[in-house]
Tab-separated table of C-alpha atoms in Angstrom:
chain	number	residue	atom	x	y	z
T	373	MET	CA	33.604	49.415	37.436
T	374	SER	CA	34.666	46.927	40.111
T	375	SER	CA	33.639	47.430	43.681
T	376	VAL	CA	33.981	46.016	47.183
T	377	ASN	CA	31.134	44.226	48.910
T	378	ALA	CA	29.899	44.728	52.464
T	379	SER	CA	32.319	42.243	53.990
T	380	GLY	CA	35.302	43.857	52.335
T	381	ALA	CA	35.841	40.845	50.048
T	382	LEU	CA	36.400	41.787	46.440
T	383	LYS	CA	34.115	40.754	43.610
T	384	ASP	CA	36.694	40.844	40.864
T	385	LYS	CA	39.139	37.992	41.399
T	386	GLN	CA	40.677	38.199	37.942
T	387	THR	CA	44.229	38.575	39.200
T	388	ALA	CA	43.885	36.245	42.164
T	389	ALA	CA	45.852	33.558	40.371
T	390	SER	CA	48.915	35.765	40.021
T	391	ALA	CA	52.049	35.056	42.022
T	392	PHE	CA	51.239	37.956	44.304
T	393	ASN	CA	47.774	37.141	45.546
T	394	VAL	CA	46.516	40.375	47.093
T	395	TYR	CA	43.189	38.777	47.959
T	396	GLU	CA	44.870	36.147	50.117
T	397	ILE	CA	47.106	38.824	51.685
T	398	ARG	CA	44.067	40.935	52.612
T	399	LYS	CA	42.732	38.044	54.704
T	400	ASP	CA	45.749	38.476	57.002
T	401	PHE	CA	44.663	42.026	57.955
T	402	PRO	CA	41.486	41.866	60.096
T	403	ILE	CA	40.790	45.592	59.916
T	404	LEU	CA	40.426	45.372	56.133
T	405	GLN	CA	37.298	43.274	56.691
T	406	THR	CA	35.626	46.039	58.736
T	407	GLU	CA	33.230	48.811	57.750
T	408	VAL	CA	33.316	52.600	58.203
T	409	HIS	CA	29.991	54.491	58.207
T	410	GLY	CA	28.365	51.286	56.972
T	411	LYS	CA	30.724	51.027	53.985
T	412	PRO	CA	33.626	48.598	53.454
T	413	LEU	CA	36.854	50.208	54.603
T	414	VAL	CA	39.136	51.353	51.789
T	415	TYR	CA	42.332	52.329	53.595
T	416	LEU	CA	44.529	54.648	51.512
T	417	ASP	CA	46.437	56.416	54.316
T	418	ASN	CA	49.423	54.091	54.489
T	419	ALA	CA	52.020	56.873	54.512
T	420	ALA	CA	50.624	57.899	57.908
T	421	SER	CA	50.518	54.362	59.301
T	422	THR	CA	50.019	50.871	57.901
T	423	GLN	CA	47.554	48.265	59.149
T	424	LYS	CA	48.805	45.223	61.055
T	425	PRO	CA	48.643	41.571	59.972
T	426	GLN	CA	47.164	39.028	62.371
T	427	CYS	CA	50.620	37.577	63.095
T	428	VAL	CA	51.716	40.913	64.612
T	429	ILE	CA	48.511	41.248	66.648
T	430	ASP	CA	48.888	37.653	67.882
T	431	LYS	CA	52.516	38.204	68.883
T	432	ILE	CA	51.672	41.208	71.036
T	433	ALA	CA	48.826	39.284	72.717
T	434	GLU	CA	51.162	36.316	73.238
T	435	TYR	CA	53.786	38.552	74.831
T	436	TYR	CA	51.330	39.966	77.371
T	437	SER	CA	49.726	36.559	77.951
T	438	ALA	CA	52.847	34.470	78.419
T	439	THR	CA	56.054	36.511	78.529
T	440	ASN	CA	55.473	39.981	79.997
T	441	ALA	CA	58.550	41.051	81.979
T	442	ASN	CA	61.242	43.693	81.869
T	443	ILE	CA	64.404	42.971	79.899
T	444	HIS	CA	68.164	42.933	80.494
T	445	ARG	CA	67.913	42.888	84.289
T	446	GLY	CA	66.011	39.898	85.585
T	447	VAL	CA	67.391	36.430	86.267
T	448	HIS	CA	63.933	34.862	86.233
T	449	LEU	CA	62.653	32.914	83.244
T	450	LEU	CA	60.160	35.473	81.927
T	451	SER	CA	62.773	38.240	81.895
T	452	GLN	CA	65.246	36.000	80.114
T	453	LYS	CA	62.623	34.980	77.540
T	454	ALA	CA	61.594	38.605	76.905
T	455	THR	CA	65.239	39.621	76.557
T	456	LEU	CA	65.934	36.855	74.044
T	457	GLU	CA	62.925	37.821	71.928
T	458	TYR	CA	63.763	41.537	72.116
T	459	GLU	CA	67.380	41.021	71.116
T	460	GLY	CA	66.318	38.543	68.443
T	461	VAL	CA	64.395	41.319	66.704
T	462	ARG	CA	67.494	43.517	66.836
T	463	GLU	CA	69.307	40.783	64.903
T	464	GLN	CA	66.397	40.646	62.440
T	465	VAL	CA	66.515	44.409	61.837
T	466	ALA	CA	70.274	44.281	61.313
T	467	SER	CA	69.781	41.582	58.700
T	468	TYR	CA	66.842	43.478	57.119
T	469	LEU	CA	69.032	46.566	56.601
T	470	ASN	CA	72.221	44.551	55.937
T	471	ALA	CA	73.994	46.281	58.820
T	472	SER	CA	77.378	44.847	59.709
T	473	SER	CA	76.347	44.201	63.319
T	474	SER	CA	73.280	44.316	65.564
T	475	LYS	CA	75.290	46.774	67.699
T	476	GLU	CA	74.521	49.301	64.958
T	477	ILE	CA	70.751	49.026	65.580
T	478	ILE	CA	69.324	51.409	68.193
T	479	PHE	CA	65.652	51.153	69.132
T	480	THR	CA	63.864	54.494	69.564
T	481	ARG	CA	60.245	55.632	69.795
T	482	GLY	CA	60.131	56.454	66.091
T	483	THR	CA	61.774	58.263	63.190
T	484	THR	CA	61.457	61.608	64.963
T	485	GLU	CA	63.313	60.469	68.074
T	486	ALA	CA	65.988	58.779	65.957
T	487	ILE	CA	66.723	62.031	64.088
T	488	ASN	CA	66.707	63.985	67.350
T	489	LEU	CA	69.142	61.458	68.816
T	490	VAL	CA	71.637	62.063	66.016
T	491	ALA	CA	71.148	65.844	66.070
T	492	HIS	CA	71.626	66.044	69.834
T	493	SER	CA	74.407	63.478	70.201
T	494	TYR	CA	76.500	63.727	67.025
T	495	GLY	CA	75.497	67.324	66.329
T	496	ARG	CA	76.293	68.773	69.738
T	497	LYS	CA	79.719	67.137	69.745
T	498	TYR	CA	80.857	67.678	66.178
T	499	ILE	CA	78.980	70.732	64.790
T	500	GLN	CA	80.663	74.049	65.536
T	501	GLU	CA	79.870	77.731	64.957
T	502	GLY	CA	79.816	78.552	61.257
T	503	ASP	CA	79.492	74.904	60.165
T	504	GLU	CA	76.865	74.089	57.555
T	505	ILE	CA	74.170	71.371	57.579
T	506	ILE	CA	72.298	70.488	54.389
T	507	ILE	CA	68.692	69.284	54.256
T	508	SER	CA	66.172	69.528	51.408
T	509	TRP	CA	62.937	71.351	50.668
T	510	LEU	CA	61.153	67.963	50.610
T	511	GLU	CA	61.673	67.211	54.298
T	512	HIS	CA	58.893	66.677	56.779
T	513	HIS	CA	59.112	68.639	60.004
T	514	SER	CA	60.972	65.892	61.880
T	515	ASN	CA	63.943	66.300	59.559
T	516	ILE	CA	63.870	70.109	59.733
T	517	VAL	CA	63.223	71.192	63.304
T	518	PRO	CA	65.951	69.146	65.096
T	519	TRP	CA	68.568	70.634	62.741
T	520	GLN	CA	67.159	74.143	63.167
T	521	MET	CA	67.388	73.754	66.952
T	522	LEU	CA	70.971	72.492	66.651
T	523	CYS	CA	71.945	75.363	64.351
T	524	GLU	CA	70.450	77.914	66.757
T	525	GLU	CA	72.356	76.384	69.659
T	526	LYS	CA	75.691	76.051	67.842
T	527	LYS	CA	75.359	79.114	65.590
T	528	ALA	CA	75.644	76.830	62.592
T	529	ILE	CA	74.013	77.409	59.189
T	530	LEU	CA	71.150	75.363	57.748
T	531	LYS	CA	71.154	75.104	53.951
T	532	VAL	CA	68.231	73.734	51.940
T	533	ILE	CA	68.350	71.971	48.558
T	534	ARG	CA	65.788	73.549	46.245
T	535	MET	CA	63.032	71.526	44.577
T	536	ASP	CA	61.416	72.196	41.205
T	537	ASP	CA	57.736	72.428	40.297
T	538	ASN	CA	57.588	68.654	39.709
T	539	GLY	CA	58.784	67.898	43.232
T	540	ASP	CA	62.304	66.815	42.220
T	541	LEU	CA	65.389	68.087	43.997
T	542	ASP	CA	67.582	70.526	42.072
T	543	MET	CA	70.768	68.478	42.093
T	544	ASP	CA	72.855	71.264	40.563
T	545	HIS	CA	71.830	73.369	43.535
T	546	PHE	CA	72.766	70.528	45.900
T	547	HIS	CA	76.281	70.294	44.478
T	548	SER	CA	76.633	74.085	44.680
T	549	LEU	CA	75.780	73.988	48.398
T	550	LEU	CA	78.673	71.648	49.247
T	551	SER	CA	81.624	73.442	50.804
T	552	ASP	CA	84.470	72.940	53.228
T	553	ARG	CA	82.046	74.090	55.955
T	554	THR	CA	79.494	71.362	55.183
T	555	LYS	CA	79.603	69.022	58.178
T	556	PHE	CA	76.386	67.003	57.880
T	557	ILE	CA	73.680	66.099	55.340
T	558	SER	CA	70.225	64.794	56.316
T	559	VAL	CA	67.712	64.049	53.558
T	560	VAL	CA	64.529	62.097	53.092
T	561	HIS	CA	64.736	58.922	50.992
T	562	VAL	CA	61.102	59.162	49.793
T	563	SER	CA	58.922	62.253	50.271
T	564	ASN	CA	55.829	61.692	52.425
T	565	ALA	CA	54.028	64.593	50.722
T	566	LEU	CA	54.673	63.886	47.027
T	567	GLY	CA	56.169	60.384	46.866
T	568	THR	CA	59.374	61.664	45.253
T	569	VAL	CA	62.183	59.106	45.360
T	570	ASN	CA	65.289	61.183	45.901
T	571	PRO	CA	68.621	60.402	44.152
T	572	VAL	CA	70.229	59.523	47.467
T	573	GLU	CA	73.027	57.520	45.827
T	574	GLU	CA	74.266	60.688	44.105
T	575	ILE	CA	73.969	62.681	47.346
T	576	ILE	CA	75.880	60.070	49.354
T	577	ARG	CA	78.579	59.704	46.685
T	578	ALA	CA	79.219	63.457	46.646
T	579	ALA	CA	79.229	63.580	50.447
T	580	LYS	CA	81.680	60.701	50.767
T	581	GLU	CA	84.133	62.446	48.445
T	582	ARG	CA	84.251	65.230	51.052
T	583	GLY	CA	84.031	63.024	54.152
T	584	ILE	CA	80.581	64.380	55.119
T	585	PRO	CA	78.273	62.087	57.157
T	586	VAL	CA	74.808	61.442	55.662
T	587	LEU	CA	71.551	60.537	57.408
T	588	LEU	CA	68.732	59.058	55.331
T	589	ASP	CA	65.154	59.385	56.570
T	590	GLY	CA	63.672	56.074	55.444
T	591	ALA	CA	60.220	56.436	57.020
T	592	GLN	CA	58.559	56.217	53.579
T	593	SER	CA	61.002	53.896	51.809
T	594	VAL	CA	61.799	50.948	54.054
T	595	GLN	CA	58.354	49.365	53.562
T	596	HIS	CA	58.369	49.652	49.764
T	597	GLN	CA	61.869	48.633	48.697
T	598	PRO	CA	64.841	46.675	50.028
T	599	VAL	CA	67.309	48.863	51.913
T	600	ASP	CA	70.993	47.907	52.070
T	601	VAL	CA	72.690	50.488	54.269
T	602	ARG	CA	76.177	49.229	53.389
T	603	ALA	CA	75.516	49.320	49.635
T	604	LEU	CA	74.012	52.794	49.985
T	605	GLY	CA	76.957	53.942	52.060
T	606	CYS	CA	74.864	56.093	54.384
T	607	ASP	CA	76.114	56.746	57.914
T	608	PHE	CA	72.683	56.818	59.554
T	609	PHE	CA	69.310	55.421	58.467
T	610	VAL	CA	66.080	55.920	60.424
T	611	PHE	CA	62.530	54.591	60.174
T	612	SER	CA	59.343	53.952	62.179
T	613	ALA	CA	58.001	50.445	62.739
T	614	HIS	CA	54.340	51.421	62.463
T	615	LYS	CA	54.796	52.286	58.781
T	616	LEU	CA	56.258	48.815	58.253
T	617	TYR	CA	53.123	46.863	59.267
T	618	ALA	CA	54.519	46.673	62.840
T	619	PRO	CA	53.367	48.263	66.147
T	620	THR	CA	53.421	51.958	66.978
T	621	GLY	CA	55.878	53.520	69.415
T	622	VAL	CA	58.993	51.894	67.983
T	623	GLY	CA	61.615	53.312	65.664
T	624	VAL	CA	65.039	52.295	64.460
T	625	LEU	CA	68.275	54.205	64.172
T	626	TYR	CA	70.975	52.463	62.167
T	627	GLY	CA	74.359	54.075	62.651
T	628	ARG	CA	77.832	53.081	61.544
T	629	LYS	CA	79.561	51.586	64.555
T	630	GLU	CA	82.602	53.847	64.244
T	631	LEU	CA	80.401	56.933	64.539
T	632	LEU	CA	78.089	55.588	67.246
T	633	GLU	CA	81.081	54.731	69.425
T	634	LYS	CA	82.332	58.324	69.202
T	635	MET	CA	78.933	59.820	70.075
T	636	PRO	CA	77.903	60.664	73.658
T	637	PRO	CA	74.678	59.215	75.128
T	638	TYR	CA	71.436	60.952	74.175
T	639	GLN	CA	69.505	60.375	77.403
T	640	GLY	CA	70.534	59.244	80.884
T	641	GLY	CA	68.924	56.495	82.939
T	642	GLY	CA	68.736	52.747	83.423
T	643	ASP	CA	70.203	50.325	80.861
T	644	MET	CA	72.519	52.923	79.282
T	645	ILE	CA	74.980	52.793	82.203
T	646	ALA	CA	77.821	50.447	83.111
T	647	SER	CA	78.203	51.794	86.663
T	648	VAL	CA	76.879	54.756	88.665
T	649	SER	CA	78.243	56.528	91.695
T	650	PHE	CA	77.708	60.075	92.911
T	651	GLU	CA	81.245	60.827	91.752
T	652	LYS	CA	81.118	59.345	88.243
T	653	THR	CA	78.961	57.349	85.824
T	654	THR	CA	80.359	55.128	83.092
T	655	TYR	CA	78.277	54.199	80.083
T	656	ASN	CA	77.191	50.876	78.606
T	657	GLU	CA	78.449	49.536	75.289
T	658	LEU	CA	76.551	49.733	72.004
T	659	PRO	CA	73.665	49.599	71.389
T	660	TYR	CA	72.510	50.037	75.006
T	661	LYS	CA	74.380	53.330	75.437
T	662	PHE	CA	71.552	54.976	73.504
T	663	GLU	CA	68.602	53.104	75.047
T	664	ALA	CA	67.887	54.675	78.433
T	665	GLY	CA	65.009	53.309	80.511
T	666	THR	CA	62.530	50.530	79.877
T	667	PRO	CA	61.812	50.423	76.129
T	668	ASN	CA	58.638	49.542	74.227
T	669	ILE	CA	59.281	45.828	74.678
T	670	GLU	CA	56.060	44.508	73.148
T	671	GLY	CA	56.420	46.903	70.236
T	672	VAL	CA	59.915	45.704	69.392
T	673	ILE	CA	58.914	42.057	69.800
T	674	GLY	CA	55.859	42.724	67.608
T	675	MET	CA	58.130	44.032	64.842
T	676	GLY	CA	59.663	40.569	64.447
T	677	PRO	CA	56.674	38.881	62.769
T	678	ALA	CA	56.117	41.982	60.616
T	679	LEU	CA	59.632	41.602	59.189
T	680	ASP	CA	59.065	37.868	58.746
T	681	TYR	CA	55.798	38.607	56.934
T	682	ILE	CA	57.394	41.039	54.486
T	683	GLU	CA	60.334	38.769	53.815
T	684	LYS	CA	57.992	35.834	53.210
T	685	ILE	CA	56.182	37.797	50.492
T	686	GLY	CA	59.462	39.125	49.105
T	687	PHE	CA	60.351	42.578	47.869
T	688	ASP	CA	60.385	41.522	44.212
T	689	ALA	CA	56.706	40.635	44.476
T	690	ILE	CA	55.897	43.679	46.621
T	691	GLN	CA	57.609	46.126	44.273
T	692	ASN	CA	56.119	44.608	41.119
T	693	TYR	CA	52.630	44.754	42.581
T	694	GLU	CA	52.911	48.195	44.182
T	695	ASN	CA	54.414	49.688	41.022
T	696	SER	CA	51.562	48.379	38.869
T	697	LEU	CA	49.045	49.721	41.379
T	698	LEU	CA	50.820	53.075	41.498
T	699	VAL	CA	50.735	53.399	37.702
T	700	TYR	CA	47.064	52.399	37.617
T	701	THR	CA	46.198	54.956	40.302
T	702	GLY	CA	47.937	57.717	38.354
T	703	GLU	CA	46.059	56.795	35.179
T	704	VAL	CA	42.734	56.882	37.040
T	705	LEU	CA	43.429	60.233	38.716
T	706	ARG	CA	44.589	61.916	35.503
T	707	LYS	CA	41.368	60.955	33.713
T	708	ILE	CA	39.078	62.641	36.257
T	709	PRO	CA	38.158	66.237	35.272
T	710	GLY	CA	38.735	68.653	38.137
T	711	VAL	CA	41.543	66.629	39.737
T	712	LYS	CA	44.847	68.486	40.017
T	713	LEU	CA	47.916	66.429	40.916
T	714	LEU	CA	50.551	68.200	43.002
T	715	GLY	CA	54.026	67.175	41.885
T	716	GLU	CA	55.066	64.926	39.017
T	717	PRO	CA	58.478	63.629	40.171
T	718	LYS	CA	60.739	61.606	37.880
T	719	VAL	CA	60.566	58.624	40.228
T	720	ARG	CA	57.564	58.175	42.534
T	721	SER	CA	56.728	55.729	45.298
T	722	SER	CA	53.296	54.978	46.739
T	723	VAL	CA	51.934	58.543	47.136
T	724	TYR	CA	49.743	60.939	45.139
T	725	SER	CA	48.904	64.409	46.453
T	726	PHE	CA	45.980	66.111	44.768
T	727	GLN	CA	43.294	68.756	44.988
T	728	LEU	CA	39.762	68.864	43.595
T	729	GLU	CA	39.004	72.086	41.748
T	730	GLY	CA	37.173	74.533	44.028
T	731	ILE	CA	36.987	72.122	46.976
T	732	HIS	CA	39.107	72.294	50.135
T	733	PRO	CA	41.083	69.084	50.800
T	734	HIS	CA	39.516	68.753	54.254
T	735	ASP	CA	36.052	68.696	52.648
T	736	THR	CA	37.298	66.086	50.181
T	737	GLY	CA	38.582	63.901	53.016
T	738	THR	CA	35.363	64.278	55.014
T	739	ILE	CA	33.077	63.187	52.158
T	740	LEU	CA	35.384	60.303	51.253
T	741	ASP	CA	35.329	59.147	54.870
T	742	LEU	CA	31.536	58.923	54.712
T	743	GLU	CA	32.037	56.582	51.741
T	744	GLY	CA	34.437	54.418	53.778
T	745	VAL	CA	37.581	55.764	52.096
T	746	ALA	CA	40.424	56.841	54.398
T	747	ILE	CA	42.906	59.336	52.957
T	748	ARG	CA	45.006	62.078	54.594
T	749	THR	CA	44.402	65.795	54.176
T	750	GLY	CA	46.422	68.786	55.372
T	751	HIS	CA	50.049	69.832	55.096
T	752	HIS	CA	51.333	66.351	56.001
T	753	CYS	CA	53.862	67.802	58.491
T	754	ALA	CA	55.663	69.226	55.458
T	755	GLN	CA	54.674	72.902	55.419
T	756	PRO	CA	57.697	74.015	53.324
T	757	VAL	CA	56.564	71.632	50.553
T	758	MET	CA	53.091	73.186	50.639
T	759	LYS	CA	54.605	76.687	50.548
T	760	ARG	CA	56.772	75.733	47.554
T	761	LEU	CA	53.694	74.419	45.719
T	762	GLY	CA	51.674	77.502	46.667
T	763	VAL	CA	48.904	75.588	48.438
T	764	PRO	CA	47.831	75.411	52.107
T	765	ALA	CA	47.048	71.718	51.998
T	766	THR	CA	46.503	68.706	49.768
T	767	ALA	CA	44.551	65.485	49.807
T	768	ARG	CA	46.953	62.543	49.893
T	769	LEU	CA	46.361	58.984	48.736
T	770	SER	CA	49.074	56.526	49.811
T	771	LEU	CA	49.246	52.842	48.934
T	772	GLY	CA	50.169	49.634	50.726
T	773	PHE	CA	50.627	46.175	49.230
T	774	TYR	CA	47.142	45.111	50.409
T	775	ASN	CA	45.389	47.762	48.298
T	776	THR	CA	43.738	46.758	45.026
T	777	LYS	CA	42.757	48.236	41.680
T	778	GLU	CA	39.138	47.700	42.670
T	779	GLU	CA	39.691	49.945	45.683
T	780	ILE	CA	41.166	52.623	43.410
T	781	ASP	CA	38.099	52.365	41.192
T	782	TYR	CA	35.855	52.729	44.236
T	783	PHE	CA	37.933	55.708	45.380
T	784	ALA	CA	37.457	57.355	41.966
T	785	GLN	CA	33.721	56.641	42.134
T	786	SER	CA	33.643	58.261	45.588
T	787	LEU	CA	35.418	61.355	44.257
T	788	GLN	CA	32.436	61.902	41.967
T	789	LYS	CA	30.247	62.076	45.067
T	790	VAL	CA	32.513	64.802	46.435
T	791	PHE	CA	31.981	66.794	43.228
T	792	GLU	CA	28.225	66.220	43.457
T	793	VAL	CA	28.083	67.565	47.040
T	794	PHE	CA	30.036	70.729	46.234
T	795	LYS	CA	28.895	71.463	42.677
């Protein structure tokens, strides 16, 4: 069995000569060279947050060392420089998602705020009593609660697409839910709890035939596959930067310009106004209409090199490597007696949820941590998924493109220590 040494460097360099050189990539992430409890860090909690390459860390330090100033308001050089860098990243994100214009890119604090923005702005204006909103059983709480709150306020009806025992959506049930009262659909692209890749193309196609707007929650997809919002045909797409190897505290809402222009502001304050008097306030144009107050400037600017980094590697290489690692991880897990996988979806991305027979997931996570292995345990902010599976919690392993087969082997070896402790 391969293993990692004390410095985090890997002994087995058999695949180092491949086009995708994971060992060279790992050198770009300083935290991967650290230790936890005296053991080399094996970070397998990427669905919660990814680690940051040195180029992102350097950019944030550079901003505070040489550029720090507020944006959009100052005439001095630092403010102009910060504004140019901030708006440059907006152009990058638009290109990354293939949006038709950077005016369609709204910066938020994260996926959660982006969904709340749409629910509060679009929902309050266009959802009426008796209207129906469709979500799915696979959603995390951020794509459930805002719609529940809207439905309570507007006396609308929330409908939920069923999922089967494998963690796949029941698409016959989805089609049966569509009606003349359906006014909005909001579904997750990839499940954070089970890794299910939802058939969003089919959902969007059916919605478009009825003129129903669709929001895709891309928090777990945008870092693993190319996303073309115009090819998908979605009306809104949301994600968090910190799951894309970029800083925390920044999210993105893509919205079709025609819809964003019809939506009222979400929050009031500086930057979102054109003029203010005590008699009347007029609002700024897109995208600033939805960005009240001073934003997370360094976080947005730090997202720029993260996007550059991913594009330099290329999604063909990322997907080929991550898919092979995902298959390998599944093979390893299925061979270990006492491991129960939760969910076997038709198409999976980056995540395995599991339990060890007779051992609580929190105990599993605690012992693994002592071995230097970071996984997530709990309900993963997706309690309906846990209820559907009949479990209170799972242990979750989630992959990034800097993980290796040797780390998976070490993880499996560490699982044996969990069994030994609780036998």
